[in-house]
Each structure stands twice: as structure tokens, then as C-alpha cells.
Amino acid sequence: MRILGIRVDEYDMQAALARLTKLLEQPGQKEAAQVVTINPEGVMLAKADPELQRIAEQAALVTADGTGILWAAEKLGKPLKERVTGIDLLEKLAEQAAKKGWKVYLLGAKPGIAEQAAAELCCRYPGLQIAGMENGYFRDREEAVIEAIRRTEADILFAALGMPFQEHWLYQHRKELGCRVSIGVGGSFDVLAGTVKRAPRLWQKLRLEWLWRLLSDPKRWRRYLAIPRFMQAVLREKKQLR
Ligand code: UDP
């Protein structure tokens, strides 16, 4: 479906996992199939950024990250079953990877965080193979980082670099990374490492995870300005559809 002209796939977690499993088991892939997990802020960014829009168009999968996307889909008459967030996808894929022997690479976050996230994942999913880790502040040694990722022959690359930088970067280097699937996962490593706490389940169920994040890090308030603009634009689109 489209929300304000931006692609969002009507996939629940199970369907997303099935699609990614197929890609991961497909032989002879030359470039990383990209997954974009999009929230209202991402939709507003993509509306103003033709390159980001193109990335979403060409991605292997664009999932609904954020209750704002569920709300919009409902308003536009195409309700989605559930959110498929970056962190949930990361956890489910890591679980599968441990069983299937897929190697994962963790790229992003502040120095030391990817290592802590990797330790947590290995503890939860014994047998998980971590191909490598690198922090997300590598602008001055980009070529070396790309080469290091390629050398590990990782199957899945999780990039926690923040949106939209991670989407642009993964797209730009999709042919050089040597992995099968790449996913932008925002602040997920911070959550796994325990430096940022995810909203409790009840808040998630009540669709209030966004409020939890705002309350736990009020410095992010500027980002939330995109939400009323997003809602207004969706309601306008709904009116036009009638
Ligand atoms: N980050 C990074 N490199 C950068 C900028 C940010 O690795 O150049 C990391 C940052 O440390 C944090 C994550 O990217 O771990 C962004 O988290 P955020 O919750 O802001 O993600 P978003 O909401 O943008 O998806």
C-alpha cells in the first residue's frame, strides 16, 4: 500500500520473516536486499527526499515501524495486522540465524555498544554466529569498514546508524557489502545493550511506545513535530479518497 505516496508493505512479522528467509536461502545474490522499517517521521522524510523514496521503492521489504503507520493504514481503509519494528525483526532474525547458521554483522551505535548488543544476542540465541561488529562513527574510514564487512561474508547486516543515514548508506553500498540482506535498525543496539530501555509491553500494546521514547529522552522532541504534520497529511489524503 501507499501512505502519502510512500510504499509500505502489508506484511505481518510472519510474512516478513518468510520473505527474508527466502532471500537468505536464495543462491547467487549479487547485492544486499534492503529492508526499510518506516515510521511516520520516515514517511515525512521520504516525501521530501526523492532518493529516500527511491530506496523504499527498490527495497526488498518496507515494514510498518510505528503505531502512526498502523493508524494511517486504518484511516486509509487498509488496516495492517501489526507493526514490524526494526528491533523485533532483528530479534526474530537473530533467533532464526542461530538455528540456520546465518552469520550476522552489527554495524552502528557508539563505540562498545555493538559488542554489548552482540553479547546479549548470543546469550539469548546460543549458537548465533557474529561475523563482526563496528561502531557507527566511521566517516573517516568508510572504505576500510566496507572492506571489513565484505571479508566476513556475513549473511545479514544490521545497521543501527539512525534514519535516514542508514537507508542511504546501505543503498549506496549494497553492491560492495557482500551480504544477502541489510536492515536499518535505528537505536536497536542501544536497547539490546541496555543503555536505552524499551517501552514496557503494556505501553506497546496501548500504542504508546512513541510517548515512552519521548518521555525517556525529551531531547528528541523536535522529531515528534513530524507526527502532527503526518497526521494532518493522512487525514487530507483520506478526504481526497472519498
Ligand atoms: N548513530 C551512529 N552513527 C551516526 C549517528 C547515529 O551509529 O553517525 C547511532 C546512534 O548512536 C544510535 C542510532 O544510530 O545508536 C540512532 O538511534 P535512534 O534511536 O535515533 O534511531 P532512529 O530513531 O533514527 O531510527
CSV table of N, CA and C in Angstrom, one decimal, residues 46-113:
chain,number,residue,atom,x,y,z
A,46,ALA,N,10.8,10.9,3.6
A,46,ALA,CA,10.8,10.3,2.2
A,46,ALA,C,10.1,11.2,1.3
A,47,LYS,N,9.0,11.9,1.8
A,47,LYS,CA,8.2,12.8,1.0
A,47,LYS,C,9.1,13.9,0.5
A,48,ALA,N,10.0,14.3,1.3
A,48,ALA,CA,10.9,15.5,1.0
A,48,ALA,C,12.2,15.0,0.4
A,49,ASP,N,12.4,13.8,0.2
A,49,ASP,CA,13.7,13.3,-0.2
A,49,ASP,C,13.6,12.2,-1.3
A,50,PRO,N,13.6,12.6,-2.6
A,50,PRO,CA,13.3,11.7,-3.7
A,50,PRO,C,14.2,10.4,-3.6
A,51,GLU,N,15.5,10.6,-3.2
A,51,GLU,CA,16.4,9.5,-3.1
A,51,GLU,C,15.9,8.4,-2.1
A,52,LEU,N,15.4,8.9,-0.9
A,52,LEU,CA,14.9,8.0,0.1
A,52,LEU,C,13.7,7.3,-0.4
A,53,GLN,N,12.9,8.1,-1.2
A,53,GLN,CA,11.7,7.5,-1.8
A,53,GLN,C,12.0,6.4,-2.7
A,54,ARG,N,13.1,6.6,-3.5
A,54,ARG,CA,13.5,5.6,-4.5
A,54,ARG,C,14.1,4.4,-3.7
A,55,ILE,N,14.7,4.6,-2.6
A,55,ILE,CA,15.3,3.5,-1.8
A,55,ILE,C,14.1,2.6,-1.4
A,56,ALA,N,13.0,3.2,-0.9
A,56,ALA,CA,11.9,2.5,-0.4
A,56,ALA,C,11.2,1.7,-1.6
A,57,GLU,N,11.2,2.4,-2.8
A,57,GLU,CA,10.6,1.7,-3.9
A,57,GLU,C,11.4,0.4,-4.3
A,58,GLN,N,12.7,0.5,-4.2
A,58,GLN,CA,13.6,-0.6,-4.7
A,58,GLN,C,13.9,-1.6,-3.6
A,59,ALA,N,13.5,-1.3,-2.3
A,59,ALA,CA,13.8,-2.2,-1.2
A,59,ALA,C,13.1,-3.6,-1.4
A,60,ALA,N,13.7,-4.6,-0.8
A,60,ALA,CA,13.1,-5.9,-0.8
A,60,ALA,C,11.8,-5.9,0.1
A,61,LEU,N,11.8,-5.0,1.1
A,61,LEU,CA,10.7,-5.0,2.0
A,61,LEU,C,10.7,-3.7,2.7
A,62,VAL,N,9.4,-3.1,2.9
A,62,VAL,CA,9.3,-1.9,3.7
A,62,VAL,C,8.2,-2.2,4.7
A,63,THR,N,8.7,-2.3,6.0
A,63,THR,CA,7.7,-2.7,7.0
A,63,THR,C,7.2,-1.5,7.9
A,64,ALA,N,6.1,-1.7,8.5
A,64,ALA,CA,5.5,-0.6,9.3
A,64,ALA,C,6.1,-0.6,10.7
A,65,ASP,N,6.9,0.4,10.9
A,65,ASP,CA,7.6,0.5,12.2
A,65,ASP,C,6.9,1.7,12.9
A,66,GLY,N,6.1,1.5,13.9
A,66,GLY,CA,5.5,2.7,14.5
A,66,GLY,C,3.9,2.6,14.4
A,67,THR,N,3.3,2.9,15.5
A,67,THR,CA,1.8,2.8,15.5
A,67,THR,C,1.2,3.9,14.6
A,68,GLY,N,1.9,5.0,14.4
A,68,GLY,CA,1.4,6.0,13.4
A,68,GLY,C,1.1,5.4,12.1
A,69,ILE,N,1.9,4.5,11.7
A,69,ILE,CA,1.7,3.8,10.3
A,69,ILE,C,0.5,3.0,10.4
A,70,LEU,N,0.3,2.3,11.5
A,70,LEU,CA,-1.0,1.5,11.6
A,70,LEU,C,-2.2,2.4,11.6
A,71,TRP,N,-2.1,3.5,12.3
A,71,TRP,CA,-3.2,4.4,12.4
A,71,TRP,C,-3.5,5.0,11.0
A,72,ALA,N,-2.5,5.3,10.2
A,72,ALA,CA,-2.7,5.9,8.9
A,72,ALA,C,-3.3,4.8,8.0
A,73,ALA,N,-2.8,3.6,8.1
A,73,ALA,CA,-3.3,2.5,7.2
A,73,ALA,C,-4.8,2.3,7.5
A,74,GLU,N,-5.2,2.3,8.8
A,74,GLU,CA,-6.6,2.2,9.1
A,74,GLU,C,-7.4,3.3,8.5
A,75,LYS,N,-6.9,4.5,8.7
A,75,LYS,CA,-7.6,5.7,8.1
A,75,LYS,C,-7.8,5.6,6.6
A,76,LEU,N,-6.8,5.0,6.0
A,76,LEU,CA,-6.9,5.0,4.5
A,76,LEU,C,-7.6,3.7,4.0
A,77,GLY,N,-8.2,3.0,5.0
A,77,GLY,CA,-9.1,1.9,4.6
A,77,GLY,C,-8.3,0.6,4.3
A,78,LYS,N,-7.0,0.5,4.7
A,78,LYS,CA,-6.3,-0.8,4.5
A,78,LYS,C,-5.6,-1.2,5.8
A,79,PRO,N,-6.3,-1.5,6.8
A,79,PRO,CA,-5.6,-1.8,8.1
A,79,PRO,C,-4.6,-2.9,8.0
A,80,LEU,N,-3.5,-2.6,8.8
A,80,LEU,CA,-2.4,-3.6,8.8
A,80,LEU,C,-2.6,-4.4,10.1
A,81,LYS,N,-2.1,-5.7,10.0
A,81,LYS,CA,-2.3,-6.6,11.1
A,81,LYS,C,-1.5,-6.2,12.4
A,82,GLU,N,-0.2,-5.8,12.1
A,82,GLU,CA,0.7,-5.5,13.3
A,82,GLU,C,1.9,-4.7,12.8
A,83,ARG,N,2.6,-4.1,13.8
A,83,ARG,CA,3.8,-3.4,13.5
A,83,ARG,C,4.9,-4.5,13.2
A,84,VAL,N,5.8,-4.1,12.4
A,84,VAL,CA,7.0,-5.0,12.2
A,84,VAL,C,8.2,-4.0,12.4
A,85,THR,N,8.6,-3.9,13.7
A,85,THR,CA,9.6,-2.9,14.0
A,85,THR,C,11.0,-3.4,13.8
A,86,GLY,N,12.0,-2.5,13.7
A,86,GLY,CA,13.4,-2.9,13.4
A,86,GLY,C,13.9,-3.8,14.5
A,87,ILE,N,13.6,-3.5,15.8
A,87,ILE,CA,14.2,-4.3,16.9
A,87,ILE,C,13.5,-5.7,16.9
A,88,ASP,N,12.2,-5.7,16.7
A,88,ASP,CA,11.5,-7.1,16.7
A,88,ASP,C,12.1,-7.9,15.5
A,89,LEU,N,12.2,-7.3,14.4
A,89,LEU,CA,12.8,-8.0,13.2
A,89,LEU,C,14.2,-8.5,13.5
A,90,LEU,N,15.0,-7.7,14.1
A,90,LEU,CA,16.4,-8.0,14.5
A,90,LEU,C,16.3,-9.3,15.4
A,91,GLU,N,15.5,-9.2,16.4
A,91,GLU,CA,15.5,-10.3,17.4
A,91,GLU,C,15.0,-11.6,16.7
A,92,LYS,N,14.0,-11.5,15.9
A,92,LYS,CA,13.4,-12.7,15.3
A,92,LYS,C,14.5,-13.3,14.3
A,93,LEU,N,15.1,-12.4,13.5
A,93,LEU,CA,16.1,-12.8,12.6
A,93,LEU,C,17.3,-13.5,13.2
A,94,ALA,N,17.7,-12.9,14.4
A,94,ALA,CA,18.8,-13.4,15.1
A,94,ALA,C,18.5,-14.8,15.6
A,95,GLU,N,17.3,-15.0,16.0
A,95,GLU,CA,16.8,-16.3,16.5
A,95,GLU,C,16.9,-17.4,15.4
A,96,GLN,N,16.4,-16.9,14.2
A,96,GLN,CA,16.4,-17.8,13.0
A,96,GLN,C,17.9,-18.1,12.6
A,97,ALA,N,18.7,-17.0,12.7
A,97,ALA,CA,20.1,-17.1,12.2
A,97,ALA,C,20.8,-18.2,13.1
A,98,ALA,N,20.6,-18.2,14.4
A,98,ALA,CA,21.2,-19.1,15.3
A,98,ALA,C,20.9,-20.6,14.9
A,99,LYS,N,19.6,-20.7,14.4
A,99,LYS,CA,19.2,-22.1,14.0
A,99,LYS,C,19.7,-22.5,12.7
A,100,LYS,N,19.7,-21.5,11.7
A,100,LYS,CA,20.1,-21.8,10.3
A,100,LYS,C,21.5,-21.7,10.0
A,101,GLY,N,22.3,-21.0,10.9
A,101,GLY,CA,23.7,-20.8,10.7
A,101,GLY,C,24.0,-19.6,9.8
A,102,TRP,N,23.1,-18.6,9.8
A,102,TRP,CA,23.4,-17.4,9.0
A,102,TRP,C,24.3,-16.5,9.9
A,103,LYS,N,25.3,-15.9,9.3
A,103,LYS,CA,26.2,-15.0,10.1
A,103,LYS,C,25.7,-13.6,10.1
A,104,VAL,N,25.7,-12.9,11.2
A,104,VAL,CA,25.2,-11.5,11.3
A,104,VAL,C,26.3,-10.6,11.6
A,105,TYR,N,26.2,-9.4,11.0
A,105,TYR,CA,27.2,-8.3,11.3
A,105,TYR,C,26.5,-7.2,12.0
A,106,LEU,N,27.0,-6.6,13.0
A,106,LEU,CA,26.4,-5.5,13.7
A,106,LEU,C,27.2,-4.2,13.4
A,107,LEU,N,26.6,-3.3,12.7
A,107,LEU,CA,27.3,-2.0,12.4
A,107,LEU,C,26.5,-0.9,13.0
A,108,GLY,N,27.1,-0.1,13.9
A,108,GLY,CA,26.4,1.1,14.3
A,108,GLY,C,26.5,1.3,15.8
A,109,ALA,N,25.9,2.5,16.2
A,109,ALA,CA,25.9,3.0,17.6
A,109,ALA,C,27.3,3.4,18.1
A,110,LYS,N,27.3,3.9,19.3
A,110,LYS,CA,28.6,4.4,19.9
A,110,LYS,C,29.6,3.3,20.2
A,111,PRO,N,30.9,3.6,20.2
A,111,PRO,CA,31.9,2.5,20.5
A,111,PRO,C,31.5,1.7,21.7
A,112,GLY,N,31.6,0.4,21.5
A,112,GLY,CA,31.4,-0.6,22.6
A,112,GLY,C,29.9,-1.1,22.7
A,113,ILE,N,29.0,-0.4,22.1
A,113,ILE,CA,27.6,-0.8,22.2
A,113,ILE,C,27.3,-2.0,21.3
